[in-house]
mmCIF file of C-alpha atoms and ligand atoms in Angstrom:
data_model
loop_
_atom_site.group_PDB
_atom_site.id
_atom_site.type_symbol
_atom_site.label_atom_id
_atom_site.label_comp_id
_atom_site.label_asym_id
_atom_site.label_seq_id
_atom_site.Cartn_x
_atom_site.Cartn_y
_atom_site.Cartn_z
ATOM 1 C CA MET A 1 -1.722 17.440 19.300
ATOM 2 C CA HIS A 2 -4.037 16.153 21.018
ATOM 3 C CA GLN A 3 -7.169 14.131 20.542
ATOM 4 C CA ASN A 4 -10.939 14.743 22.206
ATOM 5 C CA LEU A 5 -10.454 18.194 22.565
ATOM 6 C CA THR A 6 -13.423 20.616 21.822
ATOM 7 C CA PRO A 7 -11.747 23.262 20.154
ATOM 8 C CA THR A 8 -12.273 26.805 21.420
ATOM 9 C CA HIS A 9 -13.707 27.945 18.634
ATOM 10 C CA PRO A 10 -16.364 27.027 16.016
ATOM 11 C CA ILE A 11 -15.169 24.805 12.943
ATOM 12 C CA SER A 12 -16.091 24.840 9.987
ATOM 13 C CA THR A 13 -17.321 21.859 8.464
ATOM 14 C CA PRO A 14 -17.277 19.617 6.323
ATOM 15 C CA LEU A 15 -13.468 18.885 7.388
ATOM 16 C CA VAL A 16 -11.344 16.922 5.009
ATOM 17 C CA GLY A 17 -9.456 13.884 6.245
ATOM 18 C CA THR A 18 -8.128 11.020 5.036
ATOM 19 C CA VAL A 19 -9.086 7.228 6.727
ATOM 20 C CA ILE A 20 -6.623 5.356 8.351
ATOM 21 C CA ALA A 21 -8.489 2.528 9.880
ATOM 22 C CA VAL A 22 -11.721 0.862 8.476
ATOM 23 C CA GLN A 23 -13.872 -2.204 10.025
ATOM 24 C CA ALA A 24 -17.328 -3.041 9.290
ATOM 25 C CA ASN A 25 -19.264 0.458 8.430
ATOM 26 C CA PHE A 26 -16.781 2.500 10.826
ATOM 27 C CA CYS A 27 -14.016 3.908 10.007
ATOM 28 C CA GLN A 28 -11.255 6.653 11.433
ATOM 29 C CA VAL A 29 -10.755 9.636 9.400
ATOM 30 C CA GLN A 30 -7.266 12.037 10.507
ATOM 31 C CA ILE A 31 -8.555 15.474 9.217
ATOM 32 C CA ASP A 32 -5.734 17.138 7.843
ATOM 33 C CA PRO A 33 -2.678 18.124 8.877
ATOM 34 C CA GLU A 34 -3.363 21.866 7.874
ATOM 35 C CA THR A 35 -6.783 22.664 9.099
ATOM 36 C CA GLU A 36 -6.738 25.210 11.160
ATOM 37 C CA ALA A 37 -7.136 24.167 15.377
ATOM 38 C CA VAL A 38 -8.254 20.482 14.676
ATOM 39 C CA GLY A 39 -5.667 19.562 12.633
ATOM 40 C CA GLY A 40 -4.239 15.929 12.563
ATOM 41 C CA LYS A 41 -7.121 14.843 15.477
ATOM 42 C CA LEU A 42 -8.450 11.276 14.153
ATOM 43 C CA ILE A 43 -12.353 11.476 14.440
ATOM 44 C CA LEU A 44 -14.690 8.208 14.352
ATOM 45 C CA CYS A 45 -17.001 8.094 11.829
ATOM 46 C CA THR A 46 -20.144 6.474 10.720
ATOM 47 C CA ARG A 47 -20.844 6.737 6.789
ATOM 48 C CA ARG A 48 -23.843 9.399 5.801
ATOM 49 C CA ALA A 49 -27.422 7.145 5.196
ATOM 50 C CA ARG A 50 -27.150 8.262 1.801
ATOM 51 C CA LEU A 51 -23.814 6.725 0.940
ATOM 52 C CA GLN A 52 -24.802 3.730 2.150
ATOM 53 C CA LYS A 53 -28.061 3.523 0.483
ATOM 54 C CA ILE A 54 -25.989 3.771 -2.783
ATOM 55 C CA GLY A 55 -23.886 1.632 -1.584
ATOM 56 C CA VAL A 56 -20.668 3.733 -1.568
ATOM 57 C CA SER A 57 -17.697 2.304 0.755
ATOM 58 C CA ALA A 58 -14.916 3.626 2.134
ATOM 59 C CA ILE A 59 -11.175 2.103 2.854
ATOM 60 C CA VAL A 60 -7.782 2.950 4.591
ATOM 61 C CA GLY A 61 -6.235 5.545 2.819
ATOM 62 C CA ASP A 62 -9.684 7.081 1.028
ATOM 63 C CA ARG A 63 -10.222 10.978 0.895
ATOM 64 C CA VAL A 64 -13.508 12.037 3.141
ATOM 65 C CA THR A 65 -15.469 14.911 3.741
ATOM 66 C CA ILE A 66 -16.878 14.878 7.471
ATOM 67 C CA ASP A 67 -19.359 16.709 8.711
ATOM 68 C CA GLU A 68 -21.496 16.434 12.562
ATOM 69 C CA VAL A 69 -18.338 16.393 14.410
ATOM 70 C CA ASP A 70 -19.378 15.787 18.389
ATOM 71 C CA TRP A 71 -15.963 16.593 19.925
ATOM 72 C CA GLN A 72 -16.799 15.466 22.564
ATOM 73 C CA SER A 73 -16.634 11.752 21.480
ATOM 74 C CA ALA A 74 -14.968 12.668 18.347
ATOM 75 C CA LYS A 75 -17.171 11.334 16.612
ATOM 76 C CA GLY A 76 -19.274 12.812 13.097
ATOM 77 C CA VAL A 77 -19.987 11.189 10.292
ATOM 78 C CA VAL A 78 -18.715 10.894 6.403
ATOM 79 C CA THR A 79 -20.228 12.659 3.772
ATOM 80 C CA ASP A 80 -18.530 12.591 0.666
ATOM 81 C CA VAL A 81 -15.725 10.088 -0.698
ATOM 82 C CA PHE A 82 -13.102 11.339 -3.051
ATOM 83 C CA PRO A 83 -12.325 10.059 -6.182
ATOM 84 C CA ARG A 84 -9.335 8.091 -6.000
ATOM 85 C CA HIS A 85 -6.105 7.997 -7.485
ATOM 86 C CA SER A 86 -4.702 4.264 -7.479
ATOM 87 C CA LEU A 87 -6.454 1.424 -5.181
ATOM 88 C CA LEU A 88 -4.856 -1.398 -4.398
ATOM 89 C CA ASP A 89 -6.613 -4.538 -3.862
ATOM 90 C CA ARG A 90 -4.144 -6.636 -1.536
ATOM 91 C CA PRO A 91 -3.827 -5.157 0.864
ATOM 92 C CA PRO A 92 -7.191 -2.800 0.402
ATOM 93 C CA VAL A 93 -5.723 0.645 0.293
ATOM 94 C CA ALA A 94 -7.075 3.485 -1.505
ATOM 95 C CA ASN A 95 -4.416 6.442 -2.867
ATOM 96 C CA ALA A 96 -1.344 5.229 -2.467
ATOM 97 C CA ASP A 97 1.439 6.655 -4.101
ATOM 98 C CA ARG A 98 4.416 3.914 -3.146
ATOM 99 C CA ILE A 99 5.305 0.569 -2.905
ATOM 100 C CA LEU A 100 8.520 0.161 -0.258
ATOM 101 C CA LEU A 101 9.763 -3.274 -0.293
ATOM 102 C CA VAL A 102 12.300 -3.956 2.197
ATOM 103 C CA PHE A 103 14.951 -6.798 1.950
ATOM 104 C CA ALA A 104 17.818 -7.458 4.518
ATOM 105 C CA LEU A 105 21.185 -6.870 3.017
ATOM 106 C CA ALA A 106 21.311 -10.412 5.909
ATOM 107 C CA GLU A 107 19.331 -12.691 7.802
ATOM 108 C CA PRO A 108 18.094 -13.133 5.916
ATOM 109 C CA ALA A 109 20.112 -13.269 3.368
ATOM 110 C CA LEU A 110 19.758 -11.722 -0.077
ATOM 111 C CA ASP A 111 18.115 -13.873 -2.491
ATOM 112 C CA SER A 112 18.197 -12.083 -5.592
ATOM 113 C CA PHE A 113 15.387 -14.612 -7.030
ATOM 114 C CA LEU A 114 13.385 -13.732 -4.645
ATOM 115 C CA LEU A 115 13.752 -9.865 -4.453
ATOM 116 C CA SER A 116 13.124 -9.854 -8.602
ATOM 117 C CA LYS A 117 10.184 -11.603 -7.954
ATOM 118 C CA PHE A 118 8.824 -8.941 -5.057
ATOM 119 C CA LEU A 119 9.360 -6.095 -7.618
ATOM 120 C CA VAL A 120 7.997 -7.950 -10.683
ATOM 121 C CA LYS A 121 4.608 -7.416 -8.573
ATOM 122 C CA ALA A 122 5.689 -4.349 -6.636
ATOM 123 C CA GLU A 123 6.024 -3.076 -10.146
ATOM 124 C CA SER A 124 2.461 -4.578 -11.317
ATOM 125 C CA THR A 125 0.803 -2.146 -8.724
ATOM 126 C CA GLY A 126 1.425 0.468 -11.529
ATOM 127 C CA LEU A 127 2.570 2.625 -8.601
ATOM 128 C CA GLN A 128 6.802 4.340 -7.461
ATOM 129 C CA VAL A 129 8.375 0.954 -6.436
ATOM 130 C CA SER A 130 10.925 2.082 -4.122
ATOM 131 C CA LEU A 131 13.449 -0.571 -2.417
ATOM 132 C CA CYS A 132 14.972 -0.521 0.946
ATOM 133 C CA LEU A 133 17.739 -2.704 2.080
ATOM 134 C CA ASN A 134 18.374 -3.088 5.617
ATOM 135 C CA LYS A 135 20.281 -4.242 8.397
ATOM 136 C CA SER A 136 23.597 -2.982 6.436
ATOM 137 C CA ASP A 137 25.117 -3.176 9.644
ATOM 138 C CA LEU A 138 25.832 -7.119 9.053
ATOM 139 C CA VAL A 139 27.874 -6.643 5.726
ATOM 140 C CA THR A 140 31.249 -4.500 5.250
ATOM 141 C CA ASP A 141 30.850 -1.811 2.803
ATOM 142 C CA MET A 142 32.143 -3.529 -0.460
ATOM 143 C CA GLN A 143 28.795 -6.016 0.311
ATOM 144 C CA ARG A 144 26.817 -3.535 -0.084
ATOM 145 C CA GLN A 145 28.120 -1.078 -2.498
ATOM 146 C CA GLU A 146 28.007 -4.832 -4.497
ATOM 147 C CA TRP A 147 24.443 -5.521 -4.526
ATOM 148 C CA CYS A 148 23.855 -1.633 -5.015
ATOM 149 C CA ASP A 149 25.926 -1.934 -8.314
ATOM 150 C CA ARG A 150 23.758 -4.659 -8.898
ATOM 151 C CA LEU A 151 20.039 -3.368 -8.513
ATOM 152 C CA SER A 152 21.206 -0.494 -10.364
ATOM 153 C CA ASN A 153 21.595 -2.264 -13.281
ATOM 154 C CA TRP A 154 18.339 -4.244 -12.704
ATOM 155 C CA GLY A 155 17.258 -0.225 -12.291
ATOM 156 C CA TYR A 156 17.308 0.325 -9.115
ATOM 157 C CA GLN A 157 18.650 2.666 -6.567
ATOM 158 C CA PRO A 158 18.292 1.294 -3.485
ATOM 159 C CA ILE A 159 18.222 2.986 0.106
ATOM 160 C CA VAL A 160 20.367 1.277 2.214
ATOM 161 C CA ILE A 161 19.525 1.396 5.981
ATOM 162 C CA SER A 162 19.724 0.068 9.019
ATOM 163 C CA VAL A 163 17.289 -0.327 11.522
ATOM 164 C CA GLU A 164 19.795 -1.240 14.760
ATOM 165 C CA THR A 165 22.422 1.160 14.065
ATOM 166 C CA GLY A 166 19.563 4.115 12.559
ATOM 167 C CA VAL A 167 21.560 4.556 9.661
ATOM 168 C CA GLY A 168 19.365 6.082 6.915
ATOM 169 C CA VAL A 169 15.936 5.497 9.017
ATOM 170 C CA LYS A 170 15.963 9.677 9.243
ATOM 171 C CA GLU A 171 16.524 10.291 5.620
ATOM 172 C CA LEU A 172 14.417 7.933 4.383
ATOM 173 C CA GLN A 173 11.756 9.516 6.588
ATOM 174 C CA ILE A 174 11.592 12.239 4.994
ATOM 175 C CA GLU A 175 11.772 10.352 1.405
ATOM 176 C CA LEU A 176 8.391 8.950 2.486
ATOM 177 C CA ASP A 177 6.923 12.510 3.906
ATOM 178 C CA ARG A 178 3.349 13.692 2.460
ATOM 179 C CA GLN A 179 2.711 10.192 0.671
ATOM 180 C CA ILE A 180 1.340 7.610 1.461
ATOM 181 C CA THR A 181 3.448 3.769 1.344
ATOM 182 C CA VAL A 182 2.863 0.486 1.256
ATOM 183 C CA PHE A 183 5.352 -1.829 3.227
ATOM 184 C CA ALA A 184 6.071 -4.986 1.453
ATOM 185 C CA GLY A 185 8.543 -7.985 2.047
ATOM 186 C CA HIS A 186 9.264 -11.353 3.687
ATOM 187 C CA SER A 187 9.222 -12.087 7.204
ATOM 188 C CA GLY A 188 12.361 -11.487 9.263
ATOM 189 C CA VAL A 189 13.750 -8.771 6.992
ATOM 190 C CA GLY A 190 12.785 -5.955 9.575
ATOM 191 C CA LYS A 191 9.784 -4.203 8.507
ATOM 192 C CA SER A 192 8.035 -3.728 12.267
ATOM 193 C CA SER A 193 11.226 -2.403 13.353
ATOM 194 C CA LEU A 194 11.243 0.046 11.072
ATOM 195 C CA THR A 195 7.720 1.090 11.463
ATOM 196 C CA ASN A 196 8.603 1.442 15.057
ATOM 197 C CA ALA A 197 11.487 3.654 14.181
ATOM 198 C CA LEU A 198 8.998 5.595 12.153
ATOM 199 C CA ILE A 199 6.475 6.468 14.518
ATOM 200 C CA PRO A 200 7.003 8.615 17.020
ATOM 201 C CA ASP A 201 6.455 7.496 20.714
ATOM 202 C CA SER A 202 2.807 8.974 20.913
ATOM 203 C CA ASN A 203 1.593 6.691 17.900
ATOM 204 C CA ILE A 204 3.390 3.530 19.490
ATOM 205 C CA ARG A 205 -0.504 3.718 20.912
ATOM 206 C CA VAL A 206 -1.938 3.067 18.211
ATOM 207 C CA ALA A 207 0.336 0.173 16.281
ATOM 208 C CA ARG A 208 -0.652 -1.947 19.961
ATOM 209 C CA VAL A 209 -3.829 -0.488 19.239
ATOM 210 C CA SER A 210 -3.579 -2.174 16.198
ATOM 211 C CA GLY A 211 -2.171 -5.228 16.534
ATOM 212 C CA LYS A 212 -5.313 -5.874 19.628
ATOM 213 C CA LEU A 213 -7.563 -4.817 16.868
ATOM 214 C CA SER A 214 -5.901 -7.270 13.687
ATOM 215 C CA ARG A 215 -6.861 -10.069 16.571
ATOM 216 C CA GLY A 216 -10.378 -8.808 17.100
ATOM 217 C CA ARG A 217 -13.342 -11.266 16.811
ATOM 218 C CA HIS A 218 -15.077 -9.352 13.697
ATOM 219 C CA THR A 219 -12.093 -8.537 12.112
ATOM 220 C CA THR A 220 -10.872 -10.467 9.171
ATOM 221 C CA ARG A 221 -8.570 -8.454 6.758
ATOM 222 C CA HIS A 222 -7.362 -5.383 8.468
ATOM 223 C CA VAL A 223 -4.873 -2.779 7.278
ATOM 224 C CA GLN A 224 -4.135 0.557 8.686
ATOM 225 C CA LEU A 225 -2.265 3.899 8.048
ATOM 226 C CA PHE A 226 0.278 5.424 10.708
ATOM 227 C CA THR A 227 1.365 8.826 10.420
ATOM 228 C CA MET A 228 4.659 9.252 10.417
ATOM 229 C CA PRO A 229 6.072 12.979 12.248
ATOM 230 C CA THR A 230 6.974 14.198 8.524
ATOM 231 C CA GLY A 231 2.936 13.932 8.032
ATOM 232 C CA GLY A 232 3.507 10.752 5.533
ATOM 233 C CA LEU A 233 1.569 7.337 5.728
ATOM 234 C CA ILE A 234 3.017 4.173 5.802
ATOM 235 C CA ALA A 235 0.597 0.632 6.073
ATOM 236 C CA ASP A 236 2.274 -2.173 7.080
ATOM 237 C CA THR A 237 0.558 -5.568 5.774
ATOM 238 C CA PRO A 238 0.624 -9.074 5.343
ATOM 239 C CA GLY A 239 -1.008 -8.613 1.885
ATOM 240 C CA PHE A 240 2.036 -8.592 -0.329
ATOM 241 C CA ASN A 241 3.905 -11.397 0.918
ATOM 242 C CA GLN A 242 3.194 -13.947 -1.572
ATOM 243 C CA PRO A 243 4.683 -12.757 -4.431
ATOM 244 C CA ASP A 244 3.248 -14.736 -7.210
ATOM 245 C CA ILE A 245 2.993 -14.061 -10.809
ATOM 246 C CA ALA A 246 -0.433 -13.203 -11.439
ATOM 247 C CA CYS A 247 -0.029 -10.960 -14.563
ATOM 248 C CA THR A 248 -0.817 -11.929 -18.595
ATOM 249 C CA PRO A 249 2.439 -12.985 -20.401
ATOM 250 C CA THR A 250 1.793 -8.827 -21.927
ATOM 251 C CA GLU A 251 2.090 -7.863 -19.551
ATOM 252 C CA LEU A 252 5.258 -8.904 -17.416
ATOM 253 C CA PRO A 253 7.688 -6.825 -19.719
ATOM 254 C CA ARG A 254 7.032 -3.531 -18.515
ATOM 255 C CA TYR A 255 7.376 -4.877 -14.607
ATOM 256 C CA PHE A 256 11.169 -5.340 -15.566
ATOM 257 C CA PRO A 257 12.872 -1.122 -15.959
ATOM 258 C CA GLU A 258 15.384 -3.332 -18.222
ATOM 259 C CA ILE A 259 13.280 -4.150 -20.868
ATOM 260 C CA ARG A 260 11.598 -0.768 -20.159
ATOM 261 C CA GLN A 261 14.625 0.771 -20.732
ATOM 262 C CA ARG A 262 15.500 -1.030 -24.172
ATOM 263 C CA LEU A 263 12.266 -0.762 -25.601
ATOM 264 C CA ALA A 264 12.161 2.454 -24.837
ATOM 265 C CA ILE A 265 14.983 3.074 -27.881
ATOM 266 C CA ALA A 266 14.410 0.428 -29.939
ATOM 267 C CA HIS A 267 11.661 -2.300 -31.550
ATOM 268 C CA CYS A 268 11.398 -6.123 -31.472
ATOM 269 C CA GLN A 269 10.414 -6.986 -35.436
ATOM 270 C CA PHE A 270 7.385 -8.346 -33.663
ATOM 271 C CA SER A 271 4.564 -5.841 -31.783
ATOM 272 C CA ASP A 272 3.751 -9.186 -29.487
ATOM 273 C CA CYS A 273 7.032 -10.193 -29.043
ATOM 274 C CA THR A 274 7.609 -12.865 -26.210
ATOM 275 C CA HIS A 275 11.345 -12.037 -26.219
ATOM 276 C CA ARG A 276 12.520 -15.306 -25.581
ATOM 277 C CA ASP A 277 12.623 -16.437 -29.369
ATOM 278 C CA GLU A 278 11.341 -14.161 -31.764
ATOM 279 C CA PRO A 279 13.593 -13.617 -34.168
ATOM 280 C CA ASN A 280 14.987 -9.902 -34.202
ATOM 281 C CA CYS A 281 14.356 -9.498 -30.968
ATOM 282 C CA VAL A 282 15.660 -6.115 -28.727
ATOM 283 C CA VAL A 283 15.285 -7.670 -25.043
ATOM 284 C CA ARG A 284 16.643 -10.606 -25.234
ATOM 285 C CA GLY A 285 19.917 -10.870 -24.610
ATOM 286 C CA ASP A 286 23.102 -10.506 -21.522
ATOM 287 C CA TRP A 287 21.516 -9.235 -18.673
ATOM 288 C CA GLU A 288 21.205 -10.884 -15.403
ATOM 289 C CA ARG A 289 17.866 -10.470 -14.442
ATOM 290 C CA TYR A 290 16.876 -11.895 -18.613
ATOM 291 C CA ALA A 291 16.856 -15.185 -16.838
ATOM 292 C CA HIS A 292 14.293 -14.382 -14.469
ATOM 293 C CA TYR A 293 11.905 -13.127 -16.920
ATOM 294 C CA LEU A 294 11.792 -16.187 -18.674
ATOM 295 C CA ASP A 295 11.118 -17.886 -15.672
ATOM 296 C CA PHE A 296 7.925 -15.448 -14.972
ATOM 297 C CA LEU A 297 6.972 -16.169 -18.181
ATOM 298 C CA ALA A 298 6.372 -18.769 -18.113
ATOM 299 C CA ASP A 299 4.375 -18.432 -14.484
ATOM 300 C CA SER A 300 2.302 -15.535 -16.267
ATOM 301 C CA ILE A 301 1.449 -17.729 -19.127
ATOM 302 C CA ALA A 302 0.135 -20.355 -17.023
ATOM 303 C CA TRP A 303 -1.531 -17.388 -14.964
ATOM 304 C CA GLU A 304 -3.364 -16.637 -17.706
ATOM 305 C CA GLN A 305 -4.360 -19.929 -19.537
ATOM 306 C CA GLN A 306 -6.030 -20.504 -15.512
ATOM 307 C CA LEU A 307 -7.815 -16.993 -16.125
ATOM 308 C CA GLN A 308 -8.930 -17.892 -19.168
ATOM 309 C CA SER A 309 -10.442 -21.618 -18.102
ATOM 310 C CA GLN A 310 -12.491 -19.341 -15.641
ATOM 311 C CA PRO A 311 -15.844 -17.277 -15.605
ATOM 312 C CA LYS A 312 -15.550 -13.995 -16.354
ATOM 313 C CA LEU A 313 -14.848 -12.104 -12.765
ATOM 314 C CA GLU A 314 -16.453 -8.575 -11.716
ATOM 315 C CA SER A 315 -14.019 -5.848 -12.128
ATOM 316 C CA SER A 316 -13.540 -4.893 -8.515
ATOM 317 C CA LEU A 317 -13.052 -1.471 -9.383
ATOM 318 C CA LYS A 318 -14.782 1.003 -11.702
ATOM 319 C CA GLN A 319 -12.311 3.125 -14.308
ATOM 320 C CA LYS A 320 -13.637 6.848 -14.971
ATOM 321 C CA SER A 321 -11.882 8.132 -17.850
ATOM 322 C CA GLY A 322 -11.602 11.860 -18.523
ATOM 323 C CA SER A 323 -8.976 14.507 -17.426
ATOM 324 C CA GLY A 324 -6.602 12.135 -19.566
ATOM 325 C CA LYS A 325 -5.392 10.424 -15.297
ATOM 326 C CA LYS A 326 -6.629 7.697 -13.913
ATOM 327 C CA GLN A 327 -9.128 8.179 -11.948
ATOM 328 C CA TYR A 328 -11.328 4.757 -9.695
ATOM 329 C CA GLU A 329 -14.410 6.001 -8.016
ATOM 330 C CA PRO A 330 -15.090 4.167 -4.561
ATOM 331 C CA LYS A 331 -16.846 0.846 -6.002
ATOM 332 C CA LEU A 332 -20.895 0.028 -5.651
ATOM 333 C CA ASP A 333 -21.975 -2.422 -2.935
ATOM 334 C CA SER A 334 -24.014 -4.803 -4.181
ATOM 335 C CA LYS A 335 -26.298 -5.228 -1.309
ATOM 336 C CA TYR A 336 -27.526 -2.460 1.846
ATOM 337 C CA ARG A 337 -27.087 -3.728 4.692
ATOM 338 C CA GLN A 338 -29.502 -2.104 7.069
ATOM 339 C CA ILE A 339 -28.194 -2.092 11.146
ATOM 340 C CA SER A 340 -30.206 -1.023 13.743
ATOM 341 C CA ARG A 341 -29.785 2.336 15.649
ATOM 342 C CA HIS A 342 -28.820 0.136 19.144
ATOM 343 C CA THR A 343 -26.321 -2.324 16.929
ATOM 344 C CA LEU A 344 -24.440 0.455 15.151
ATOM 345 C CA ILE A 345 -23.971 2.725 18.645
ATOM 346 C CA GLN A 346 -23.188 -0.314 20.317
ATOM 347 C CA SER A 347 -20.435 -1.456 17.264
ATOM 348 C CA LEU A 348 -19.441 2.181 16.922
ATOM 349 C CA ASP A 349 -18.498 1.892 20.783
ATOM 350 C CA GLU A 350 -16.752 -1.018 20.969
ATOM 351 C CA LEU A 351 -14.764 -0.084 17.861
ATOM 352 C CA ALA A 352 -14.225 3.288 19.566
ATOM 353 C CA GLU A 353 -12.882 1.309 22.585
ATOM 354 C CA GLU A 354 -10.998 -1.423 20.522
ATOM 355 C CA LEU A 355 -9.119 1.551 18.510
ATOM 356 C CA ASP A 356 -8.444 3.159 22.203
ATOM 357 C CA VAL A 357 -10.437 6.241 21.311
ATOM 358 C CA ASP A 358 -11.671 7.780 24.587
HETATM 359 N N1 GTP B 401 21.648 -6.115 13.003
HETATM 360 C C1 GTP B 401 19.726 -5.847 12.538
HETATM 361 N N2 GTP B 401 18.923 -6.888 13.183
HETATM 362 C C2 GTP B 401 17.698 -6.077 12.324
HETATM 363 C C3 GTP B 401 17.488 -4.370 12.193
HETATM 364 N N3 GTP B 401 16.098 -4.579 11.817
HETATM 365 C C4 GTP B 401 15.537 -5.476 12.368
HETATM 366 N N4 GTP B 401 16.703 -6.616 12.709
HETATM 367 C C5 GTP B 401 16.260 -7.906 13.351
HETATM 368 O O1 GTP B 401 15.633 -8.829 12.556
HETATM 369 C C6 GTP B 401 14.259 -9.406 12.964
HETATM 370 C C7 GTP B 401 13.111 -9.390 12.941
HETATM 371 O O2 GTP B 401 12.723 -7.539 12.432
HETATM 372 P P1 GTP B 401 11.385 -7.773 12.228
HETATM 373 O O3 GTP B 401 10.800 -6.294 12.590
HETATM 374 O O4 GTP B 401 10.284 -8.512 12.846
HETATM 375 O O5 GTP B 401 11.300 -7.960 11.036
HETATM 376 P P2 GTP B 401 9.274 -8.474 10.417
HETATM 377 O O6 GTP B 401 9.568 -8.109 8.584
HETATM 378 O O7 GTP B 401 8.936 -7.174 10.814
HETATM 379 O O8 GTP B 401 8.667 -9.734 10.258
HETATM 380 P P3 GTP B 401 7.536 -10.250 10.627
HETATM 381 O O9 GTP B 401 7.127 -9.676 11.533
HETATM 382 O O10 GTP B 401 7.980 -11.624 10.761
HETATM 383 O O11 GTP B 401 6.636 -10.386 9.618
HETATM 384 C C8 GTP B 401 14.844 -8.840 14.304
HETATM 385 O O12 GTP B 401 15.203 -10.289 15.138
HETATM 386 C C9 GTP B 401 15.261 -7.495 14.804
HETATM 387 O O13 GTP B 401 15.564 -7.464 16.032
HETATM 388 C C10 GTP B 401 18.711 -4.526 11.698
HETATM 389 O O14 GTP B 401 19.059 -3.425 10.896
HETATM 390 N N5 GTP B 401 20.325 -4.814 11.762
HETATM 391 ZN ZN1 ZN B 402 11.670 -8.789 -28.346
#
């Protein structure tokens, strides 16, 4: 897969791809891998003026059509942004399929309360949540098994790996095939090591460039998707590292598989049961994370009270109802900022340089 090679025969446009990096009004789009002759190529794009006028912006993960491609310079124009099937706010990622929570079995020691908090935060996105336990080389088989059994009671089947020895890494890569996965987890668990293990040599350059870009002078919050050889895309971002409980007491029970299981087979007497001290509650009981639930319930009550005392914020996404499936339309910018052609070309070239595009 070579970048910036002019195809030997005409390519019919528009082409469809995924936005893998965004900065200001520019984005890098990876053409869908199955596209004939140009699949996998990276095209640096501006947004078509019409999209800019109506304020449609593209974020990382967006599916877009591109046109007016100059194959010599690998530059083009985004002509349309497809509706999103999911939207994460922090980090801003469209169409993510799954959150992969990475924790270490040791160094740092696995803290069940912190893990629980991360899990609740991950569940609150509504995306599929998977748990990956790294550094299996630092624990005995028995310790590993104990954690797996314990987490199975929480409703999770962890994927156990060791980036150090390579155990489980290939299997994880296959598992993440054809999806957009957002990595989350606190510092030191091995997220960066895992990202490097999952990205082949040819992409390491991108990872390094990303580091440079994230320190770049125009950059505020940078997210980038990396392509794995299996075709899956991963985002390793700092956005998830504060697992604060930011949901209402009504929402909280949905984020515990144990509670979901209990409520699937029985009902509490009160439909608005908080599962704390109400009579005939089917949730309250002798299960490991019930204490965590009570703790987070107190946080969620405080969060809701704080929210109610604040002026209502405008929703950051516009939900389209229809076919029964949730869809999110790209949000409209509140302002349309006119950029001079000179600034546009200059910024495009700067971005191209930063992204290391010839
Ligand atoms: N023994 C062992 N050490 C590992 C493994 N994976 C990563 N490490 C080490 O753990 C340390 C932290 O790894 P990083 O990849 O920097 O962790 P991170 O989660 O990206 O941390 P931040 O960059 O701080 O967010 C490094 O010293 C790694 O070499 C593993 O599977 N086994
Ligand atoms: Zn109850």
